[in-house]
Tab-separated table of C-alpha atoms and ligand atoms in Angstrom:
chain	number	residue	atom	x	y	z
Y	85	UNK	CA	-39.533	-166.651	8.518
Y	86	UNK	CA	-39.041	-162.822	8.974
Y	87	UNK	CA	-37.060	-162.039	12.374
Y	88	UNK	CA	-38.567	-158.413	13.561
Y	89	UNK	CA	-35.660	-157.113	16.450
Y	90	UNK	CA	-32.446	-159.322	14.216
Y	91	UNK	CA	-30.460	-157.247	15.953
Y	92	UNK	CA	-31.161	-157.862	19.443
Y	93	UNK	CA	-30.542	-160.365	22.749
Y	94	UNK	CA	-32.390	-162.221	21.770
Y	95	UNK	CA	-32.131	-163.344	18.112
Y	96	UNK	CA	-28.578	-163.453	18.227
Y	97	UNK	CA	-28.510	-165.103	21.536
Y	98	UNK	CA	-30.917	-168.064	21.069
Y	99	UNK	CA	-32.555	-167.323	18.113
Y	100	UNK	CA	-30.861	-166.923	15.146
Y	101	UNK	CA	-28.770	-170.634	16.655
Y	102	UNK	CA	-31.979	-172.597	17.318
Y	103	UNK	CA	-32.541	-171.972	13.603
Y	104	UNK	CA	-29.432	-173.048	12.765
Y	105	UNK	CA	-29.919	-175.960	15.330
Y	106	UNK	CA	-32.026	-176.972	12.652
Y	107	UNK	CA	-30.830	-176.253	9.686
Y	108	UNK	CA	-27.783	-178.671	10.320
Y	109	UNK	CA	-29.583	-180.807	11.182
Y	110	UNK	CA	-32.156	-180.860	7.962
Y	111	UNK	CA	-35.139	-179.638	9.221
Y	112	UNK	CA	-35.743	-176.371	8.081
Y	113	UNK	CA	-38.075	-176.952	5.271
Y	114	UNK	CA	-36.710	-174.803	1.865
Y	115	UNK	CA	-37.216	-170.357	2.362
Y	116	UNK	CA	-35.309	-167.626	3.958
Y	117	UNK	CA	-34.832	-165.681	6.927
Y	118	UNK	CA	-35.389	-162.114	6.253
Y	119	UNK	CA	-33.832	-160.264	10.096
Y	120	UNK	CA	-35.436	-156.232	10.315
Y	121	UNK	CA	-34.422	-153.823	12.589
Y	122	UNK	CA	-34.108	-150.658	13.221
Y	123	UNK	CA	-30.551	-150.627	12.809
Y	124	UNK	CA	-29.184	-149.504	8.970
Y	125	UNK	CA	-26.386	-151.810	8.274
Y	126	UNK	CA	-26.442	-153.696	4.654
Y	127	UNK	CA	-26.349	-157.819	4.584
Y	128	UNK	CA	-22.896	-158.515	4.929
Y	129	UNK	CA	-22.245	-156.028	7.975
Y	130	UNK	CA	-25.794	-157.904	9.242
Y	131	UNK	CA	-23.849	-161.733	9.081
Y	132	UNK	CA	-20.711	-159.675	10.441
Y	133	UNK	CA	-22.850	-159.620	13.981
Y	134	UNK	CA	-23.861	-162.649	13.553
Y	135	UNK	CA	-20.950	-164.454	13.378
Y	136	UNK	CA	-19.704	-163.029	15.879
Y	137	UNK	CA	-22.237	-163.863	18.145
Y	138	UNK	CA	-22.287	-167.909	17.112
Y	139	UNK	CA	-19.016	-167.544	18.200
Y	140	UNK	CA	-20.309	-167.014	21.456
Y	141	UNK	CA	-23.192	-169.204	20.940
Y	142	UNK	CA	-22.591	-172.237	19.812
Y	143	UNK	CA	-19.621	-174.352	19.684
Y	144	UNK	CA	-16.793	-174.452	16.848
Y	145	UNK	CA	-17.226	-178.202	16.781
Y	146	UNK	CA	-20.900	-177.014	15.831
Y	147	UNK	CA	-20.332	-174.606	13.048
Y	148	UNK	CA	-18.723	-176.151	10.299
Y	149	UNK	CA	-17.879	-173.782	8.006
Y	150	UNK	CA	-19.712	-175.291	4.571
Y	151	UNK	CA	-22.973	-175.652	7.003
Y	152	UNK	CA	-21.904	-172.333	8.453
Y	153	UNK	CA	-21.320	-170.609	5.278
Y	154	UNK	CA	-24.525	-172.170	4.162
Y	155	UNK	CA	-26.738	-171.447	6.168
Y	156	UNK	CA	-25.441	-168.009	6.052
Y	157	UNK	CA	-26.361	-167.940	1.980
Y	158	UNK	CA	-30.397	-168.249	3.148
Y	159	UNK	CA	-30.225	-165.340	5.329
Y	160	UNK	CA	-30.820	-161.578	4.338
Y	161	UNK	CA	-31.525	-158.715	6.442
Y	162	UNK	CA	-33.495	-155.750	5.945
Y	163	UNK	CA	-33.878	-151.707	7.711
Y	164	UNK	CA	-37.106	-150.959	8.932
Y	165	UNK	CA	-39.189	-148.630	11.351
Y	166	UNK	CA	-41.099	-150.752	12.591
Y	167	UNK	CA	-43.807	-147.713	13.582
Y	168	UNK	CA	-43.865	-146.494	8.893
Y	169	UNK	CA	-45.284	-148.565	6.946
Y	170	UNK	CA	-43.903	-146.512	3.996
Y	171	UNK	CA	-40.277	-148.752	5.728
Y	172	UNK	CA	-41.890	-151.528	4.657
Y	173	UNK	CA	-41.925	-151.127	0.711
Y	174	UNK	CA	-38.519	-153.710	0.253
Y	175	UNK	CA	-39.814	-156.499	2.709
Y	176	UNK	CA	-42.609	-156.492	0.473
Y	177	UNK	CA	-41.037	-155.878	-2.759
Y	178	UNK	CA	-39.250	-159.568	-1.612
Y	179	UNK	CA	-42.191	-161.376	-0.222
Y	180	UNK	CA	-44.003	-160.433	-2.581
Y	181	UNK	CA	-41.581	-162.175	-5.914
Y	182	UNK	CA	-42.560	-166.146	-3.401
Y	183	UNK	CA	-47.240	-164.900	-3.251
Y	184	UNK	CA	-47.800	-168.183	-2.372
Y	185	UNK	CA	-44.730	-168.782	0.210
Y	186	UNK	CA	-45.612	-169.502	3.430
Y	187	UNK	CA	-44.706	-166.177	5.707
Y	188	UNK	CA	-44.245	-166.853	8.887
Y	189	UNK	CA	-43.244	-162.984	10.896
Y	190	UNK	CA	-41.938	-163.241	13.718
Y	191	UNK	CA	-41.931	-160.104	16.705
Y	192	UNK	CA	-38.955	-160.320	18.758
Y	193	UNK	CA	-39.546	-156.561	19.477
Y	194	UNK	CA	-42.158	-155.319	22.475
Y	195	UNK	CA	-45.121	-155.440	22.178
Y	196	UNK	CA	-45.985	-152.014	22.046
Y	197	UNK	CA	-44.838	-152.341	18.710
Y	198	UNK	CA	-46.960	-155.291	17.766
Y	199	UNK	CA	-49.735	-153.193	16.225
Y	200	UNK	CA	-48.682	-151.140	14.271
Y	201	UNK	CA	-46.205	-153.492	12.574
Y	202	UNK	CA	-49.708	-155.752	12.292
Y	203	UNK	CA	-50.765	-152.625	10.675
Y	204	UNK	CA	-48.376	-151.838	8.543
Y	205	UNK	CA	-47.951	-155.783	7.181
Y	206	UNK	CA	-51.521	-154.827	6.444
Y	207	UNK	CA	-50.872	-152.448	4.077
Y	208	UNK	CA	-49.197	-153.795	1.626
Y	209	UNK	CA	-51.312	-157.024	1.971
Y	210	UNK	CA	-47.891	-159.333	3.160
Y	211	UNK	CA	-50.410	-161.539	5.350
Y	212	UNK	CA	-51.437	-164.343	2.607
Y	213	UNK	CA	-53.909	-166.781	4.221
Y	214	UNK	CA	-51.010	-169.486	4.973
Y	215	UNK	CA	-49.504	-166.316	7.037
Y	216	UNK	CA	-48.557	-166.753	10.915
Y	217	UNK	CA	-47.543	-164.377	12.958
Y	218	UNK	CA	-45.241	-165.152	16.618
Y	219	UNK	CA	-45.082	-162.871	19.805
Y	220	UNK	CA	-42.577	-162.326	22.323
Y	221	UNK	CA	-43.668	-162.287	25.666
Y	222	UNK	CA	-44.796	-160.369	27.659
Y	223	UNK	CA	-47.416	-159.743	25.687
Y	224	UNK	CA	-48.733	-156.109	27.154
Y	225	UNK	CA	-47.489	-155.028	30.528
Y	226	UNK	CA	-50.716	-155.031	32.653
Y	227	UNK	CA	-54.450	-157.216	31.954
Y	228	UNK	CA	-55.956	-153.468	29.972
Y	229	UNK	CA	-52.447	-153.051	27.696
Y	230	UNK	CA	-52.778	-157.576	26.189
Y	231	UNK	CA	-56.119	-156.975	25.908
Y	232	UNK	CA	-56.005	-154.440	24.168
Y	233	UNK	CA	-52.665	-154.932	22.013
Y	234	UNK	CA	-54.541	-159.414	21.064
Y	235	UNK	CA	-56.334	-157.263	19.574
Y	236	UNK	CA	-55.122	-154.560	17.929
Y	237	UNK	CA	-53.379	-158.199	16.151
Y	238	UNK	CA	-56.500	-159.655	15.705
Y	239	UNK	CA	-57.444	-156.872	14.042
Y	240	UNK	CA	-55.278	-158.386	11.581
Y	241	UNK	CA	-54.429	-161.702	12.341
Y	242	UNK	CA	-57.144	-165.618	13.312
Y	243	UNK	CA	-56.072	-166.803	16.207
Y	244	UNK	CA	-55.809	-170.135	14.789
Y	245	UNK	CA	-51.971	-167.825	13.506
Y	246	UNK	CA	-51.169	-166.362	15.987
Y	247	UNK	CA	-48.434	-167.897	18.251
Y	248	UNK	CA	-47.572	-166.240	21.423
Y	249	UNK	CA	-44.098	-167.500	22.951
Y	250	UNK	CA	-43.540	-168.766	26.091
Y	251	UNK	CA	-39.721	-170.292	26.263
Y	252	UNK	CA	-40.856	-172.324	29.327
Y	253	UNK	CA	-43.540	-174.574	26.990
Y	254	UNK	CA	-40.508	-175.326	24.963
Y	255	UNK	CA	-38.011	-177.202	26.875
Y	256	UNK	CA	-37.940	-179.502	27.561
Y	257	UNK	CA	-37.937	-181.367	30.855
Y	258	UNK	CA	-41.229	-179.512	30.532
Y	259	UNK	CA	-42.328	-182.332	27.223
Y	260	UNK	CA	-40.821	-184.821	29.706
Y	261	UNK	CA	-42.670	-183.445	32.743
Y	262	UNK	CA	-45.547	-183.703	29.979
Y	263	UNK	CA	-44.514	-187.221	28.951
Y	264	UNK	CA	-44.048	-188.310	33.158
Y	265	UNK	CA	-47.183	-187.470	33.761
Y	266	UNK	CA	-50.082	-188.643	31.131
Y	267	UNK	CA	-48.032	-191.762	29.788
Y	268	UNK	CA	-47.702	-193.541	33.173
Y	269	UNK	CA	-50.443	-194.481	35.643
Y	270	UNK	CA	-48.422	-194.848	38.277
Y	271	UNK	CA	-47.289	-191.279	39.075
Y	272	UNK	CA	-50.856	-189.103	37.765
Y	273	UNK	CA	-53.345	-192.340	40.496
Y	274	UNK	CA	-51.421	-190.125	42.657
Y	275	UNK	CA	-51.479	-186.591	41.451
Y	276	UNK	CA	-54.110	-185.212	43.794
Y	277	UNK	CA	-54.612	-183.991	47.196
Y	278	UNK	CA	-54.256	-186.478	49.205
Y	279	UNK	CA	-50.887	-187.327	48.222
Y	280	UNK	CA	-49.384	-184.637	47.869
Y	281	UNK	CA	-48.130	-181.841	50.438
Y	282	UNK	CA	-47.033	-179.809	49.324
Y	283	UNK	CA	-45.015	-178.234	45.747
Y	284	UNK	CA	-43.022	-175.226	45.594
Y	285	UNK	CA	-41.463	-174.554	41.743
Y	286	UNK	CA	-38.462	-173.082	41.921
Y	287	UNK	CA	-36.401	-170.193	39.034
Y	288	UNK	CA	-32.964	-168.133	40.222
Y	289	UNK	CA	-31.120	-167.101	37.539
Y	290	UNK	CA	-27.343	-165.510	38.673
Y	291	UNK	CA	-27.474	-162.680	36.340
Y	292	UNK	CA	-28.638	-158.877	37.104
Y	293	UNK	CA	-30.485	-157.475	35.098
Y	294	UNK	CA	-27.284	-157.971	31.544
Y	295	UNK	CA	-28.260	-154.345	30.251
Y	296	UNK	CA	-31.754	-154.843	29.905
Y	297	UNK	CA	-32.551	-151.725	32.140
Y	298	UNK	CA	-35.185	-149.924	29.933
Y	299	UNK	CA	-36.969	-153.307	29.652
Y	300	UNK	CA	-36.400	-154.310	33.181
Y	301	UNK	CA	-37.410	-151.791	35.176
Y	302	UNK	CA	-40.781	-151.497	33.810
Y	303	UNK	CA	-41.297	-154.434	34.102
Y	304	UNK	CA	-39.729	-157.031	36.984
Y	305	UNK	CA	-39.620	-159.846	37.863
Y	306	UNK	CA	-43.661	-160.371	38.518
Y	307	UNK	CA	-44.253	-159.833	34.865
Y	308	UNK	CA	-41.527	-160.726	33.556
Y	309	UNK	CA	-41.647	-164.500	35.310
Y	310	UNK	CA	-44.675	-165.185	36.973
Y	311	UNK	CA	-46.967	-164.377	35.358
Y	312	UNK	CA	-45.852	-166.269	32.405
Y	313	UNK	CA	-43.570	-168.950	32.705
Y	314	UNK	CA	-43.471	-169.767	36.262
Y	315	UNK	CA	-47.153	-169.280	35.680
Y	316	UNK	CA	-46.762	-171.735	33.107
Y	317	UNK	CA	-44.931	-174.252	34.796
Y	318	UNK	CA	-47.236	-174.318	37.337
Y	319	UNK	CA	-50.931	-174.611	34.420
Y	320	UNK	CA	-47.988	-177.918	33.329
Y	321	UNK	CA	-48.164	-179.491	36.385
Y	322	UNK	CA	-52.021	-178.713	37.743
Y	323	UNK	CA	-54.006	-179.143	34.884
Y	324	UNK	CA	-55.963	-182.786	34.216
Y	325	UNK	CA	-55.339	-185.289	31.972
Y	326	UNK	CA	-56.244	-183.912	28.344
Y	327	UNK	CA	-58.220	-186.319	26.417
Y	328	UNK	CA	-54.924	-185.388	23.410
Y	329	UNK	CA	-52.149	-183.128	22.659
Y	330	UNK	CA	-54.581	-181.435	19.973
Y	331	UNK	CA	-52.949	-177.285	21.337
Y	332	UNK	CA	-56.587	-176.297	22.439
Y	333	UNK	CA	-57.709	-178.798	23.841
Y	334	UNK	CA	-53.984	-178.707	25.668
Y	335	UNK	CA	-54.952	-175.310	26.624
Y	336	UNK	CA	-58.703	-175.226	27.611
Y	337	UNK	CA	-57.487	-177.405	30.217
Y	338	UNK	CA	-54.079	-174.491	31.399
Y	339	UNK	CA	-56.467	-172.679	30.523
Y	340	UNK	CA	-59.087	-174.150	34.190
Y	341	UNK	CA	-56.365	-174.343	36.250
Y	342	UNK	CA	-55.778	-170.511	35.656
Y	343	UNK	CA	-59.283	-169.522	36.909
Y	344	UNK	CA	-59.176	-172.113	39.080
Y	345	UNK	CA	-56.630	-169.569	40.998
Y	346	UNK	CA	-57.606	-168.620	43.977
Y	347	UNK	CA	-57.325	-164.919	43.991
Y	348	UNK	CA	-54.941	-163.234	45.728
Y	349	UNK	CA	-55.873	-159.531	47.394
Y	350	UNK	CA	-54.742	-156.683	49.560
Y	351	UNK	CA	-54.587	-157.411	52.578
Y	352	UNK	CA	-53.290	-161.358	51.591
Y	353	UNK	CA	-50.893	-160.065	49.082
Y	354	UNK	CA	-48.831	-158.997	51.718
Y	355	UNK	CA	-49.111	-162.442	53.978
Y	356	UNK	CA	-48.815	-164.793	50.834
Y	357	UNK	CA	-46.629	-162.388	48.253
Y	358	UNK	CA	-42.685	-161.417	49.516
Y	359	UNK	CA	-41.066	-159.157	46.555
Y	360	UNK	CA	-37.381	-157.968	46.701
Y	361	UNK	CA	-34.050	-156.585	45.118
Y	362	UNK	CA	-30.693	-156.685	45.085
Y	363	UNK	CA	-28.565	-155.076	46.576
Y	364	UNK	CA	-23.961	-155.116	46.174
Y	365	UNK	CA	-22.906	-158.279	46.945
Y	366	UNK	CA	-19.253	-160.141	45.330
Y	367	UNK	CA	-20.363	-163.198	42.131
Y	368	UNK	CA	-17.224	-165.873	42.508
Y	369	UNK	CA	-15.691	-162.821	44.602
Y	370	UNK	CA	-16.049	-160.172	41.390
Y	371	UNK	CA	-18.603	-157.248	43.039
Y	372	UNK	CA	-21.480	-156.533	41.434
Y	373	UNK	CA	-24.040	-153.425	42.160
Y	374	UNK	CA	-26.583	-152.928	43.509
Y	375	UNK	CA	-30.152	-153.525	41.377
Y	376	UNK	CA	-30.623	-149.234	41.860
Y	377	UNK	CA	-27.050	-148.971	40.406
Y	378	UNK	CA	-27.187	-150.245	37.420
Y	379	UNK	CA	-26.305	-149.082	34.477
Y	380	UNK	CA	-30.029	-148.040	32.851
Y	381	UNK	CA	-32.127	-147.777	36.196
Y	382	UNK	CA	-32.668	-145.171	38.450
Y	383	UNK	CA	-31.096	-144.131	41.468
Y	384	UNK	CA	-33.876	-144.411	43.287
Y	385	UNK	CA	-35.917	-147.697	42.103
Y	386	UNK	CA	-38.874	-149.752	42.689
Y	387	UNK	CA	-39.047	-152.202	40.590
Y	388	UNK	CA	-38.694	-156.345	42.227
Y	389	UNK	CA	-36.237	-157.807	40.627
Y	390	UNK	CA	-37.104	-160.830	43.356
Y	391	UNK	CA	-40.297	-162.193	44.224
Y	392	UNK	CA	-42.090	-165.029	46.062
Y	393	UNK	CA	-45.809	-165.982	46.495
Y	394	UNK	CA	-47.788	-169.139	48.182
Y	395	UNK	CA	-51.456	-169.494	46.210
Y	396	UNK	CA	-53.453	-172.677	45.781
Y	397	UNK	CA	-55.799	-174.097	43.775
Y	398	UNK	CA	-59.241	-174.113	44.089
Y	399	UNK	CA	-60.412	-177.194	42.566
Y	400	UNK	CA	-60.885	-180.627	44.160
Y	401	UNK	CA	-57.339	-182.393	42.808
Y	402	UNK	CA	-55.634	-179.142	44.787
Y	403	UNK	CA	-57.867	-178.366	47.460
Y	404	UNK	CA	-56.050	-177.041	50.566
Y	405	UNK	CA	-52.586	-177.311	48.652
Y	406	UNK	CA	-50.160	-174.976	48.704
Y	407	UNK	CA	-48.048	-173.379	45.502
Y	408	UNK	CA	-44.573	-171.983	46.288
Y	409	UNK	CA	-43.371	-170.196	43.810
Y	410	UNK	CA	-40.068	-168.302	44.132
Y	411	UNK	CA	-37.533	-166.030	41.436
Y	412	UNK	CA	-35.548	-163.983	41.512
Y	413	UNK	CA	-32.472	-162.262	40.103
Y	414	UNK	CA	-28.585	-162.158	41.453
Y	415	UNK	CA	-29.729	-165.285	43.398
Y	416	UNK	CA	-27.441	-167.273	45.223
Y	417	UNK	CA	-26.795	-169.630	41.540
Y	418	UNK	CA	-29.215	-170.460	38.712
Y	419	UNK	CA	-31.087	-173.185	38.825
Y	420	UNK	CA	-34.828	-173.677	37.647
Y	421	UNK	CA	-36.409	-176.868	38.971
Y	422	UNK	CA	-40.032	-177.690	39.970
Y	423	UNK	CA	-40.490	-179.792	43.570
Y	424	UNK	CA	-43.547	-182.777	44.188
Y	425	UNK	CA	-43.067	-183.004	47.740
Y	426	UNK	CA	-45.409	-185.843	49.372
Y	427	UNK	CA	-47.245	-186.801	51.824
Y	428	UNK	CA	-45.596	-188.015	54.563
Y	429	UNK	CA	-46.215	-192.622	55.322
Y	430	UNK	CA	-49.575	-192.628	57.335
Y	431	UNK	CA	-47.721	-194.917	60.918
Y	432	UNK	CA	-44.159	-195.270	60.311
Y	433	UNK	CA	-43.768	-198.943	61.096
Y	434	UNK	CA	-40.008	-198.002	61.035
Y	435	UNK	CA	-39.853	-197.078	64.922
Y	436	UNK	CA	-37.864	-193.841	65.522
Y	437	UNK	CA	-36.732	-193.993	61.373
Y	438	UNK	CA	-37.535	-190.333	60.253
Y	439	UNK	CA	-39.161	-191.220	56.923
Y	440	UNK	CA	-38.154	-188.747	54.100
Y	441	UNK	CA	-41.058	-188.123	52.611
Y	442	UNK	CA	-40.677	-189.334	48.786
Y	443	UNK	CA	-40.634	-186.475	46.599
Y	444	UNK	CA	-40.663	-185.828	42.440
Y	445	UNK	CA	-38.194	-183.313	41.730
Y	446	UNK	CA	-37.563	-182.280	37.991
Y	447	UNK	CA	-34.951	-179.681	36.768
Y	448	UNK	CA	-34.562	-177.468	34.269
Y	449	UNK	CA	-31.577	-175.942	34.259
Y	450	UNK	CA	-28.857	-175.725	33.887
Y	451	UNK	CA	-28.507	-179.505	33.808
Y	452	UNK	CA	-32.296	-181.566	33.194
Y	453	UNK	CA	-33.702	-184.253	35.411
Y	454	UNK	CA	-35.982	-185.905	36.970
Y	455	UNK	CA	-35.172	-187.711	40.742
Y	456	UNK	CA	-37.170	-189.244	42.275
Y	457	UNK	CA	-36.378	-189.601	46.171
Y	458	UNK	CA	-37.575	-192.121	47.921
Y	459	UNK	CA	-37.080	-194.165	50.746
Y	460	UNK	CA	-34.541	-197.743	50.495
Y	461	UNK	CA	-32.829	-199.929	53.439
Y	462	UNK	CA	-29.020	-199.397	55.035
Y	463	UNK	CA	-27.466	-202.971	54.211
Y	464	UNK	CA	-26.483	-204.548	57.437
Y	465	UNK	CA	-28.425	-206.442	59.705
Y	466	UNK	CA	-30.606	-203.740	61.248
Y	467	UNK	CA	-33.913	-202.493	59.583
Y	468	UNK	CA	-31.887	-198.562	59.100
Y	469	UNK	CA	-33.383	-196.901	56.201
Y	470	UNK	CA	-32.376	-193.996	54.223
Y	471	UNK	CA	-33.167	-191.619	51.452
Y	472	UNK	CA	-32.487	-192.495	47.699
Y	473	UNK	CA	-32.878	-190.713	45.116
Y	474	UNK	CA	-33.736	-192.758	41.461
Y	475	UNK	CA	-32.520	-191.099	39.103
Y	476	UNK	CA	-34.897	-190.857	35.957
Y	477	UNK	CA	-33.137	-189.576	32.996
Y	478	UNK	CA	-31.943	-189.821	29.604
Y	479	UNK	CA	-27.985	-190.125	30.020
Y	480	UNK	CA	-26.929	-186.815	27.187
Y	481	UNK	CA	-23.573	-188.384	26.705
Y	482	UNK	CA	-26.016	-189.878	24.143
Y	483	UNK	CA	-27.179	-186.520	22.641
Y	484	UNK	CA	-24.739	-184.357	21.192
Y	485	UNK	CA	-27.169	-181.349	21.347
Y	486	UNK	CA	-29.514	-180.791	23.608
Y	487	UNK	CA	-31.603	-179.212	21.583
Y	488	UNK	CA	-33.101	-175.303	23.401
Y	489	UNK	CA	-36.317	-174.116	23.818
Y	490	UNK	CA	-36.319	-171.671	20.565
Y	491	UNK	CA	-35.585	-174.827	18.832
Y	492	UNK	CA	-38.306	-176.678	19.375
Y	493	UNK	CA	-40.286	-173.748	19.311
Y	494	UNK	CA	-39.796	-172.211	15.591
Y	495	UNK	CA	-39.932	-175.728	13.967
Y	496	UNK	CA	-43.196	-175.465	16.064
Y	497	UNK	CA	-44.142	-172.663	14.676
Y	498	UNK	CA	-43.275	-173.411	10.824
Y	499	UNK	CA	-45.548	-176.168	11.272
Y	500	UNK	CA	-48.242	-174.829	13.006
Y	501	UNK	CA	-48.631	-176.575	15.904
Y	502	UNK	CA	-49.664	-174.778	18.325
Y	503	UNK	CA	-49.911	-176.524	21.816
Y	504	UNK	CA	-46.844	-175.002	23.674
Y	505	UNK	CA	-48.250	-171.512	22.454
Y	506	UNK	CA	-50.339	-169.626	24.464
Y	507	UNK	CA	-53.411	-168.544	23.551
Y	508	UNK	CA	-55.425	-164.469	24.869
Y	509	UNK	CA	-57.803	-165.904	26.700
Y	510	UNK	CA	-54.906	-167.697	28.496
Y	511	UNK	CA	-53.057	-165.177	28.162
Y	512	UNK	CA	-55.306	-163.356	29.797
Y	513	UNK	CA	-56.506	-164.938	32.861
Y	514	UNK	CA	-53.068	-164.512	33.872
Y	515	UNK	CA	-52.860	-160.785	33.537
Y	516	UNK	CA	-56.401	-161.581	35.149
Y	517	UNK	CA	-54.980	-163.280	38.224
Y	518	UNK	CA	-51.465	-161.240	38.998
Y	519	UNK	CA	-52.650	-157.539	38.525
Y	520	UNK	CA	-53.857	-156.900	42.005
Y	521	UNK	CA	-50.491	-157.901	43.731
Y	522	UNK	CA	-49.121	-155.102	40.599
Y	523	UNK	CA	-51.251	-152.889	42.049
Y	524	UNK	CA	-50.819	-152.895	45.498
Y	525	UNK	CA	-47.534	-152.450	45.394
Y	526	UNK	CA	-47.911	-149.470	43.132
Y	527	UNK	CA	-51.226	-148.196	45.277
Y	528	UNK	CA	-48.216	-148.727	48.773
Y	529	UNK	CA	-44.636	-147.521	47.234
Y	530	UNK	CA	-42.149	-148.665	49.615
Y	531	UNK	CA	-38.377	-149.621	48.228
Y	532	UNK	CA	-39.180	-153.879	48.759
Y	533	UNK	CA	-37.687	-155.900	50.661
Y	534	UNK	CA	-32.959	-156.023	49.673
Y	535	UNK	CA	-30.923	-158.857	49.768
Y	536	UNK	CA	-27.395	-158.904	49.253
Y	537	UNK	CA	-26.314	-160.516	45.415
Y	538	UNK	CA	-25.081	-163.763	45.396
Y	539	UNK	CA	-27.931	-164.528	48.739
Y	540	UNK	CA	-31.288	-166.936	48.561
Y	541	UNK	CA	-33.819	-163.638	48.534
Y	542	UNK	CA	-35.263	-161.793	51.637
Y	543	UNK	CA	-35.472	-162.975	54.491
Y	544	UNK	CA	-39.366	-163.054	54.734
Y	545	UNK	CA	-38.927	-164.828	51.666
Y	546	UNK	CA	-37.914	-168.180	54.215
Y	547	UNK	CA	-40.886	-166.796	56.530
Y	548	UNK	CA	-43.350	-167.131	54.231
Y	549	UNK	CA	-42.239	-171.268	54.129
Y	550	UNK	CA	-41.233	-171.528	57.786
Y	551	UNK	CA	-45.185	-170.345	58.990
Y	552	UNK	CA	-46.195	-174.183	57.497
Y	553	UNK	CA	-43.333	-175.159	59.054
Y	554	UNK	CA	-42.236	-176.154	55.561
Y	555	UNK	CA	-38.584	-174.726	53.991
Y	556	UNK	CA	-37.036	-174.174	50.258
Y	557	UNK	CA	-35.456	-176.592	48.428
Y	558	UNK	CA	-31.937	-176.543	48.417
Y	559	UNK	CA	-29.890	-174.247	49.559
Y	560	UNK	CA	-31.809	-171.242	51.370
S	1812	LIG	C1	-37.036	-164.495	29.339
S	1812	LIG	C2	-36.157	-163.371	31.138
S	1812	LIG	O1	-37.995	-164.508	29.388
S	1812	LIG	O2	-36.632	-164.947	30.072
S	1812	LIG	C3	-35.148	-163.158	31.580
S	1812	LIG	O3	-36.708	-161.527	30.129
S	1812	LIG	C4	-35.155	-163.733	31.594
S	1812	LIG	O4	-35.362	-161.519	32.642
S	1812	LIG	C5	-35.154	-165.379	31.281
S	1812	LIG	O5	-33.336	-163.862	32.186
S	1812	LIG	C6	-34.975	-166.142	31.879
S	1812	LIG	O6	-35.280	-167.461	30.684
S	1812	LIG	P1	-33.814	-168.907	30.489
S	1812	LIG	O7	-34.297	-169.096	29.642
S	1812	LIG	O8	-32.697	-169.059	30.139
S	1812	LIG	O9	-34.286	-169.513	32.158
């Protein structure tokens, strides 16, 4: 496996950690992991940097010396200038010692260099029949650039060799959602507009841009999060039951959802989409700067750090069921969840008692879990009704470590299982839906609505639901 961008934040924080855990559990097949990046440094210097990261991201009790040593023996480092094909010569020499071995190229870099990297790999004859390429998100910055990058990559790799990452698909609760839906008959029979009132998807982060301003200020929350993670979550919730778990079968169903998303156009964008940008505030009593004052951010930046929107899926299953999506940085707390709000009972026989409608919550983070809210009777002589929470989680105390999304996805890429990766047509259909929104914001200019850091976003986001007599789930 070759990780390009090996000294970057993602590789240091997530990729090597994921590979280590799979190695520790004896799942990593034999072979070498070659890190490559622009930085000129020796293998030892690289391992030193990696060790520092490991101390921060892997608990010491999971990292006994002999295991860590055995793991790093598998690692190499090579400096590489992605745009300069000559600089690939040492990599070619290393890989060509084992021409029959499978090669996985993980591009943990900005997508504008995917095409030049493919071309250089090709020129050095490094793309053999079993080769695979893993592409980090976001692929492109709009529809045209996504098409251009896809076409360039597909000149050298077949679509079956391309693994486009969306790490939200690898999260444990997202897998669990599939099992819940398609492993139980009771949910699927209620999973449509007759019984579901509306659905909310929230991905809230308490962190700010964290040194990624160079990327984020040109990207914003809509492209960074909605185009990928939130739309993929929506697909898993809304897709029809696939006939099997086979990659293209599942991806066909997700594609149908993306194609059924009602386009948000012109004036609808102003009423259905809210964009926000955080102001200075305090996190845990410590002052934090406004987005515009973050290092590397333009002082008059209009990049959105928050998006909330309302959309519909125009098909029989979901007719008239609103889907409310929101995501943002520097929000009140880190929480990601999908909440399915069922309709209230059509007629209450329990007098005036307000029955809380059933609610299914799939919590992605910080703690993972699934909860079903039902109505139950309060113990006593009267007929008093109360909300009852049923926890459907596995007891996490029984496992020493819940695998991170990247562990699953890296193993899937190694094993050639593409179900949890995004196919070209899905990616481009998602961009097609997003683009009218970015176009309108660009044409309108102006600063997004503001919100104080560590709150729940701009007031217009609350109004988006209040207009429909609804509230955002908890905390807004
Ligand atoms: C990434 C985004 O894809 O997902 C980041 O680029 C974001 O901006 C991150 O912080 C969130 O991932 P997670 O797994 O921490 O929720």
